[in-house]
Amino acid sequence: MRPPLTADERTQLTGWLDHLRSLVRTKCEGLSEVDAHRKVLPTSPLMTVAGLVAHLRWVEYSWFTENLLGTPDEGQTPWKEGGHPDAEMFVDDVPLAQLLDEYDAECKRSSDIVAGFELDEVERAVGIRDTGAASTRYILCHLIEETARHLGHLDIIRELLDGATGYERLN
């Protein structure tokens, strides 16, 4: 559900992010396990429905748990020193339902973290970039952009897989 047209800034930002997050699951409804992992773009073999859901889950974790909250990575993320930069998208053996449940759980954790921060508060992770710490507002805006962009990718992949487009799946 979209946020109210005249809501305050926090409600707008979290509302739009929640709305976009909910569409990820919608875009996956009725998709077979084979199609969820089907590689339809020869030049981007990791760009599958399952790979995108996994990517979105780990983007949530990275920005909210690691960066905003300041929780250090102690080996729980898929990224390893010297490893593949898109390691989170290697999910050929993971069922789509599991990936969606993990994404939903990560989004819930992210929302709980954001609730404890003012929009002007900055991330607690130390030394993650040389341009300075990002505000909670920036992170919310970035996650809106990231989720919306990948929803567009999901739209295209879904259309290539079975012809489903846009909001048809919502009606």
PDB file of C-alpha atoms in Angstrom:
ATOM      1  CA  MET A   1       0.000   0.000   0.000  1.00  0.00           C
ATOM      2  CA  ARG A   2       1.308   3.445  -0.906  1.00  0.00           C
ATOM      3  CA  PRO A   3       1.775   6.016   1.880  1.00  0.00           C
ATOM      4  CA  PRO A   4      -0.800   8.784   2.327  1.00  0.00           C
ATOM      5  CA  LEU A   5      -0.345  11.711  -0.069  1.00  0.00           C
ATOM      6  CA  THR A   6       0.162  14.234   2.740  1.00  0.00           C
ATOM      7  CA  ALA A   7       2.092  12.115   5.237  1.00  0.00           C
ATOM      8  CA  ASP A   8       5.182  13.411   7.011  1.00  0.00           C
ATOM      9  CA  GLU A   9       8.636  12.706   5.594  1.00  0.00           C
ATOM     10  CA  ARG A  10       9.397   9.578   7.647  1.00  0.00           C
ATOM     11  CA  THR A  11       6.028   8.048   6.799  1.00  0.00           C
ATOM     12  CA  GLN A  12       6.570   8.829   3.110  1.00  0.00           C
ATOM     13  CA  LEU A  13      10.066   7.319   3.019  1.00  0.00           C
ATOM     14  CA  THR A  14       9.301   4.185   5.008  1.00  0.00           C
ATOM     15  CA  GLY A  15       5.908   3.823   3.332  1.00  0.00           C
ATOM     16  CA  TRP A  16       7.321   3.910  -0.179  1.00  0.00           C
ATOM     17  CA  LEU A  17      10.092   1.500   0.744  1.00  0.00           C
ATOM     18  CA  ASP A  18       7.587  -0.903   2.343  1.00  0.00           C
ATOM     19  CA  HIS A  19       5.335  -0.645  -0.714  1.00  0.00           C
ATOM     20  CA  LEU A  20       8.202  -1.475  -3.075  1.00  0.00           C
ATOM     21  CA  ARG A  21       9.373  -4.308  -0.836  1.00  0.00           C
ATOM     22  CA  SER A  22       5.899  -5.872  -0.973  1.00  0.00           C
ATOM     23  CA  LEU A  23       5.980  -5.819  -4.775  1.00  0.00           C
ATOM     24  CA  VAL A  24       9.066  -8.061  -4.823  1.00  0.00           C
ATOM     25  CA  ARG A  25       6.978 -10.971  -3.548  1.00  0.00           C
ATOM     26  CA  THR A  26       4.129 -10.006  -5.906  1.00  0.00           C
ATOM     27  CA  LYS A  27       6.471 -10.173  -8.908  1.00  0.00           C
ATOM     28  CA  CYS A  28       7.402 -13.728  -7.903  1.00  0.00           C
ATOM     29  CA  GLU A  29       3.863 -15.099  -7.415  1.00  0.00           C
ATOM     30  CA  GLY A  30       3.111 -18.227  -9.394  1.00  0.00           C
ATOM     31  CA  LEU A  31       6.639 -18.582 -10.731  1.00  0.00           C
ATOM     32  CA  SER A  32       8.006 -22.113 -10.981  1.00  0.00           C
ATOM     33  CA  GLU A  33      11.270 -23.013  -9.285  1.00  0.00           C
ATOM     34  CA  VAL A  34      12.849 -23.621 -12.684  1.00  0.00           C
ATOM     35  CA  ASP A  35      11.785 -20.196 -13.973  1.00  0.00           C
ATOM     36  CA  ALA A  36      12.866 -18.462 -10.752  1.00  0.00           C
ATOM     37  CA  HIS A  37      16.414 -19.653 -11.484  1.00  0.00           C
ATOM     38  CA  ARG A  38      16.269 -19.442 -15.281  1.00  0.00           C
ATOM     39  CA  LYS A  39      19.022 -17.371 -16.883  1.00  0.00           C
ATOM     40  CA  VAL A  40      17.331 -15.266 -19.577  1.00  0.00           C
ATOM     41  CA  LEU A  41      20.056 -12.671 -20.175  1.00  0.00           C
ATOM     42  CA  PRO A  42      23.146 -14.263 -21.744  1.00  0.00           C
ATOM     43  CA  THR A  43      25.366 -11.315 -20.832  1.00  0.00           C
ATOM     44  CA  SER A  44      24.105 -11.247 -17.207  1.00  0.00           C
ATOM     45  CA  PRO A  45      23.706 -14.876 -16.090  1.00  0.00           C
ATOM     46  CA  LEU A  46      23.316 -13.930 -12.417  1.00  0.00           C
ATOM     47  CA  MET A  47      20.328 -11.719 -13.230  1.00  0.00           C
ATOM     48  CA  THR A  48      17.604 -14.214 -12.351  1.00  0.00           C
ATOM     49  CA  VAL A  49      14.487 -13.719 -10.252  1.00  0.00           C
ATOM     50  CA  ALA A  50      16.080 -15.736  -7.453  1.00  0.00           C
ATOM     51  CA  GLY A  51      19.382 -13.874  -7.799  1.00  0.00           C
ATOM     52  CA  LEU A  52      17.654 -10.500  -7.583  1.00  0.00           C
ATOM     53  CA  VAL A  53      15.664 -11.488  -4.486  1.00  0.00           C
ATOM     54  CA  ALA A  54      18.883 -12.648  -2.817  1.00  0.00           C
ATOM     55  CA  HIS A  55      20.648  -9.443  -3.864  1.00  0.00           C
ATOM     56  CA  LEU A  56      17.876  -7.277  -2.409  1.00  0.00           C
ATOM     57  CA  ARG A  57      18.024  -9.201   0.868  1.00  0.00           C
ATOM     58  CA  TRP A  58      21.754  -8.625   1.228  1.00  0.00           C
ATOM     59  CA  VAL A  59      21.491  -4.958   0.197  1.00  0.00           C
ATOM     60  CA  GLU A  60      19.023  -4.493   3.075  1.00  0.00           C
ATOM     61  CA  TYR A  61      21.421  -6.222   5.456  1.00  0.00           C
ATOM     62  CA  SER A  62      24.436  -4.264   4.255  1.00  0.00           C
ATOM     63  CA  TRP A  63      22.862  -0.808   4.480  1.00  0.00           C
ATOM     64  CA  PHE A  64      20.777  -1.178   7.621  1.00  0.00           C
ATOM     65  CA  THR A  65      22.507  -3.763   9.820  1.00  0.00           C
ATOM     66  CA  GLU A  66      26.139  -3.245   8.852  1.00  0.00           C
ATOM     67  CA  ASN A  67      26.215   0.429   7.885  1.00  0.00           C
ATOM     68  CA  LEU A  68      23.442   2.145   9.838  1.00  0.00           C
ATOM     69  CA  LEU A  69      23.516   0.021  12.981  1.00  0.00           C
ATOM     70  CA  GLY A  70      27.280  -0.538  12.738  1.00  0.00           C
ATOM     71  CA  THR A  71      27.261  -4.323  13.148  1.00  0.00           C
ATOM     72  CA  PRO A  72      30.559  -5.695  11.849  1.00  0.00           C
ATOM     73  CA  ASP A  73      30.512  -8.524   9.299  1.00  0.00           C
ATOM     74  CA  GLU A  74      31.832 -11.564  11.089  1.00  0.00           C
ATOM     75  CA  GLY A  75      31.538 -13.915   8.138  1.00  0.00           C
ATOM     76  CA  GLN A  76      27.741 -14.039   7.885  1.00  0.00           C
ATOM     77  CA  THR A  77      27.549 -12.243   4.522  1.00  0.00           C
ATOM     78  CA  PRO A  78      28.203 -13.967   1.186  1.00  0.00           C
ATOM     79  CA  TRP A  79      31.008 -11.549   0.343  1.00  0.00           C
ATOM     80  CA  LYS A  80      34.516 -12.764   1.101  1.00  0.00           C
ATOM     81  CA  GLU A  81      37.875 -11.075   0.659  1.00  0.00           C
ATOM     82  CA  GLY A  82      38.945 -11.690  -2.932  1.00  0.00           C
ATOM     83  CA  GLY A  83      35.620 -13.371  -3.727  1.00  0.00           C
ATOM     84  CA  HIS A  84      33.138 -12.634  -6.480  1.00  0.00           C
ATOM     85  CA  PRO A  85      31.597  -9.140  -6.076  1.00  0.00           C
ATOM     86  CA  ASP A  86      28.108 -10.559  -6.766  1.00  0.00           C
ATOM     87  CA  ALA A  87      28.475 -13.641  -4.554  1.00  0.00           C
ATOM     88  CA  GLU A  88      25.044 -13.027  -3.009  1.00  0.00           C
ATOM     89  CA  MET A  89      23.455 -13.869  -6.370  1.00  0.00           C
ATOM     90  CA  PHE A  90      24.845 -17.425  -6.532  1.00  0.00           C
ATOM     91  CA  VAL A  91      21.615 -19.071  -5.362  1.00  0.00           C
ATOM     92  CA  ASP A  92      20.891 -21.768  -7.950  1.00  0.00           C
ATOM     93  CA  ASP A  93      20.393 -24.332  -5.183  1.00  0.00           C
ATOM     94  CA  VAL A  94      18.201 -22.156  -2.915  1.00  0.00           C
ATOM     95  CA  PRO A  95      14.399 -22.389  -3.275  1.00  0.00           C
ATOM     96  CA  LEU A  96      12.642 -19.140  -4.193  1.00  0.00           C
ATOM     97  CA  ALA A  97      10.267 -19.468  -1.226  1.00  0.00           C
ATOM     98  CA  GLN A  98      13.257 -19.553   1.135  1.00  0.00           C
ATOM     99  CA  LEU A  99      14.829 -16.516  -0.538  1.00  0.00           C
ATOM    100  CA  LEU A 100      11.561 -14.579  -0.264  1.00  0.00           C
ATOM    101  CA  ASP A 101      11.162 -15.516   3.413  1.00  0.00           C
ATOM    102  CA  GLU A 102      14.748 -14.421   4.095  1.00  0.00           C
ATOM    103  CA  TYR A 103      14.101 -11.159   2.243  1.00  0.00           C
ATOM    104  CA  ASP A 104      10.906 -10.492   4.218  1.00  0.00           C
ATOM    105  CA  ALA A 105      12.703 -11.208   7.507  1.00  0.00           C
ATOM    106  CA  GLU A 106      15.580  -8.909   6.530  1.00  0.00           C
ATOM    107  CA  CYS A 107      13.135  -6.134   5.602  1.00  0.00           C
ATOM    108  CA  LYS A 108      11.460  -6.496   9.004  1.00  0.00           C
ATOM    109  CA  ARG A 109      14.843  -6.233  10.754  1.00  0.00           C
ATOM    110  CA  SER A 110      15.708  -3.206   8.624  1.00  0.00           C
ATOM    111  CA  SER A 111      12.422  -1.491   9.514  1.00  0.00           C
ATOM    112  CA  ASP A 112      13.024  -2.170  13.206  1.00  0.00           C
ATOM    113  CA  ILE A 113      16.511  -0.656  12.934  1.00  0.00           C
ATOM    114  CA  VAL A 114      15.261   2.452  11.100  1.00  0.00           C
ATOM    115  CA  ALA A 115      12.587   2.990  13.741  1.00  0.00           C
ATOM    116  CA  GLY A 116      15.365   3.630  16.260  1.00  0.00           C
ATOM    117  CA  PHE A 117      17.052   6.363  14.213  1.00  0.00           C
ATOM    118  CA  GLU A 118      16.162   9.957  13.436  1.00  0.00           C
ATOM    119  CA  LEU A 119      16.349  10.797   9.732  1.00  0.00           C
ATOM    120  CA  ASP A 120      19.360  13.069  10.292  1.00  0.00           C
ATOM    121  CA  GLU A 121      21.318  10.463  12.277  1.00  0.00           C
ATOM    122  CA  VAL A 122      24.241   8.964  10.399  1.00  0.00           C
ATOM    123  CA  GLU A 123      25.366   5.400  10.029  1.00  0.00           C
ATOM    124  CA  ARG A 124      27.473   3.991  12.837  1.00  0.00           C
ATOM    125  CA  ALA A 125      29.828   1.876  10.723  1.00  0.00           C
ATOM    126  CA  VAL A 126      33.325   3.302  10.884  1.00  0.00           C
ATOM    127  CA  GLY A 127      35.457   4.098   7.856  1.00  0.00           C
ATOM    128  CA  ILE A 128      33.266   2.481   5.206  1.00  0.00           C
ATOM    129  CA  ARG A 129      33.814   5.234   2.628  1.00  0.00           C
ATOM    130  CA  ASP A 130      35.999   8.298   2.285  1.00  0.00           C
ATOM    131  CA  THR A 131      33.044  10.602   1.486  1.00  0.00           C
ATOM    132  CA  GLY A 132      31.646  10.480   5.010  1.00  0.00           C
ATOM    133  CA  ALA A 133      28.777   8.766   6.769  1.00  0.00           C
ATOM    134  CA  ALA A 134      25.332   8.613   5.193  1.00  0.00           C
ATOM    135  CA  SER A 135      22.233   9.805   7.010  1.00  0.00           C
ATOM    136  CA  THR A 136      19.266   7.554   7.695  1.00  0.00           C
ATOM    137  CA  ARG A 137      17.352   9.704   5.186  1.00  0.00           C
ATOM    138  CA  TYR A 138      19.991   9.042   2.503  1.00  0.00           C
ATOM    139  CA  ILE A 139      19.918   5.310   3.187  1.00  0.00           C
ATOM    140  CA  LEU A 140      16.117   5.193   2.933  1.00  0.00           C
ATOM    141  CA  CYS A 141      16.208   7.128  -0.343  1.00  0.00           C
ATOM    142  CA  HIS A 142      18.934   4.849  -1.678  1.00  0.00           C
ATOM    143  CA  LEU A 143      16.994   1.702  -0.756  1.00  0.00           C
ATOM    144  CA  ILE A 144      13.876   3.109  -2.437  1.00  0.00           C
ATOM    145  CA  GLU A 145      15.942   3.662  -5.586  1.00  0.00           C
ATOM    146  CA  GLU A 146      17.674   0.271  -5.366  1.00  0.00           C
ATOM    147  CA  THR A 147      14.465  -1.662  -4.765  1.00  0.00           C
ATOM    148  CA  ALA A 148      12.566   0.208  -7.501  1.00  0.00           C
ATOM    149  CA  ARG A 149      15.376  -0.353 -10.017  1.00  0.00           C
ATOM    150  CA  HIS A 150      15.465  -4.065  -9.320  1.00  0.00           C
ATOM    151  CA  LEU A 151      11.673  -4.283  -9.458  1.00  0.00           C
ATOM    152  CA  GLY A 152      12.071  -3.015 -13.018  1.00  0.00           C
ATOM    153  CA  HIS A 153      14.549  -5.809 -13.661  1.00  0.00           C
ATOM    154  CA  LEU A 154      12.080  -8.294 -12.173  1.00  0.00           C
ATOM    155  CA  ASP A 155       9.401  -6.903 -14.509  1.00  0.00           C
ATOM    156  CA  ILE A 156      11.581  -7.478 -17.555  1.00  0.00           C
ATOM    157  CA  ILE A 157      12.716 -10.940 -16.501  1.00  0.00           C
ATOM    158  CA  ARG A 158       9.158 -11.967 -15.643  1.00  0.00           C
ATOM    159  CA  GLU A 159       7.942 -10.765 -19.039  1.00  0.00           C
ATOM    160  CA  LEU A 160      10.681 -12.783 -20.748  1.00  0.00           C
ATOM    161  CA  LEU A 161       9.767 -15.857 -18.703  1.00  0.00           C
ATOM    162  CA  ASP A 162       5.985 -15.945 -19.010  1.00  0.00           C
ATOM    163  CA  GLY A 163       4.659 -12.686 -20.433  1.00  0.00           C
ATOM    164  CA  ALA A 164       3.459 -11.245 -17.102  1.00  0.00           C
ATOM    165  CA  THR A 165       3.996  -7.471 -17.023  1.00  0.00           C
ATOM    166  CA  GLY A 166       3.637  -4.506 -14.674  1.00  0.00           C
ATOM    167  CA  TYR A 167       0.786  -4.456 -12.227  1.00  0.00           C
ATOM    168  CA  GLU A 168      -1.225  -7.159 -14.006  1.00  0.00           C
ATOM    169  CA  ARG A 169      -0.309  -9.511 -11.190  1.00  0.00           C
ATOM    170  CA  LEU A 170      -1.950  -7.178  -8.651  1.00  0.00           C
ATOM    171  CA  ASN A 171      -5.414  -7.298 -10.233  1.00  0.00           C
TER     172      ASN A 171
END
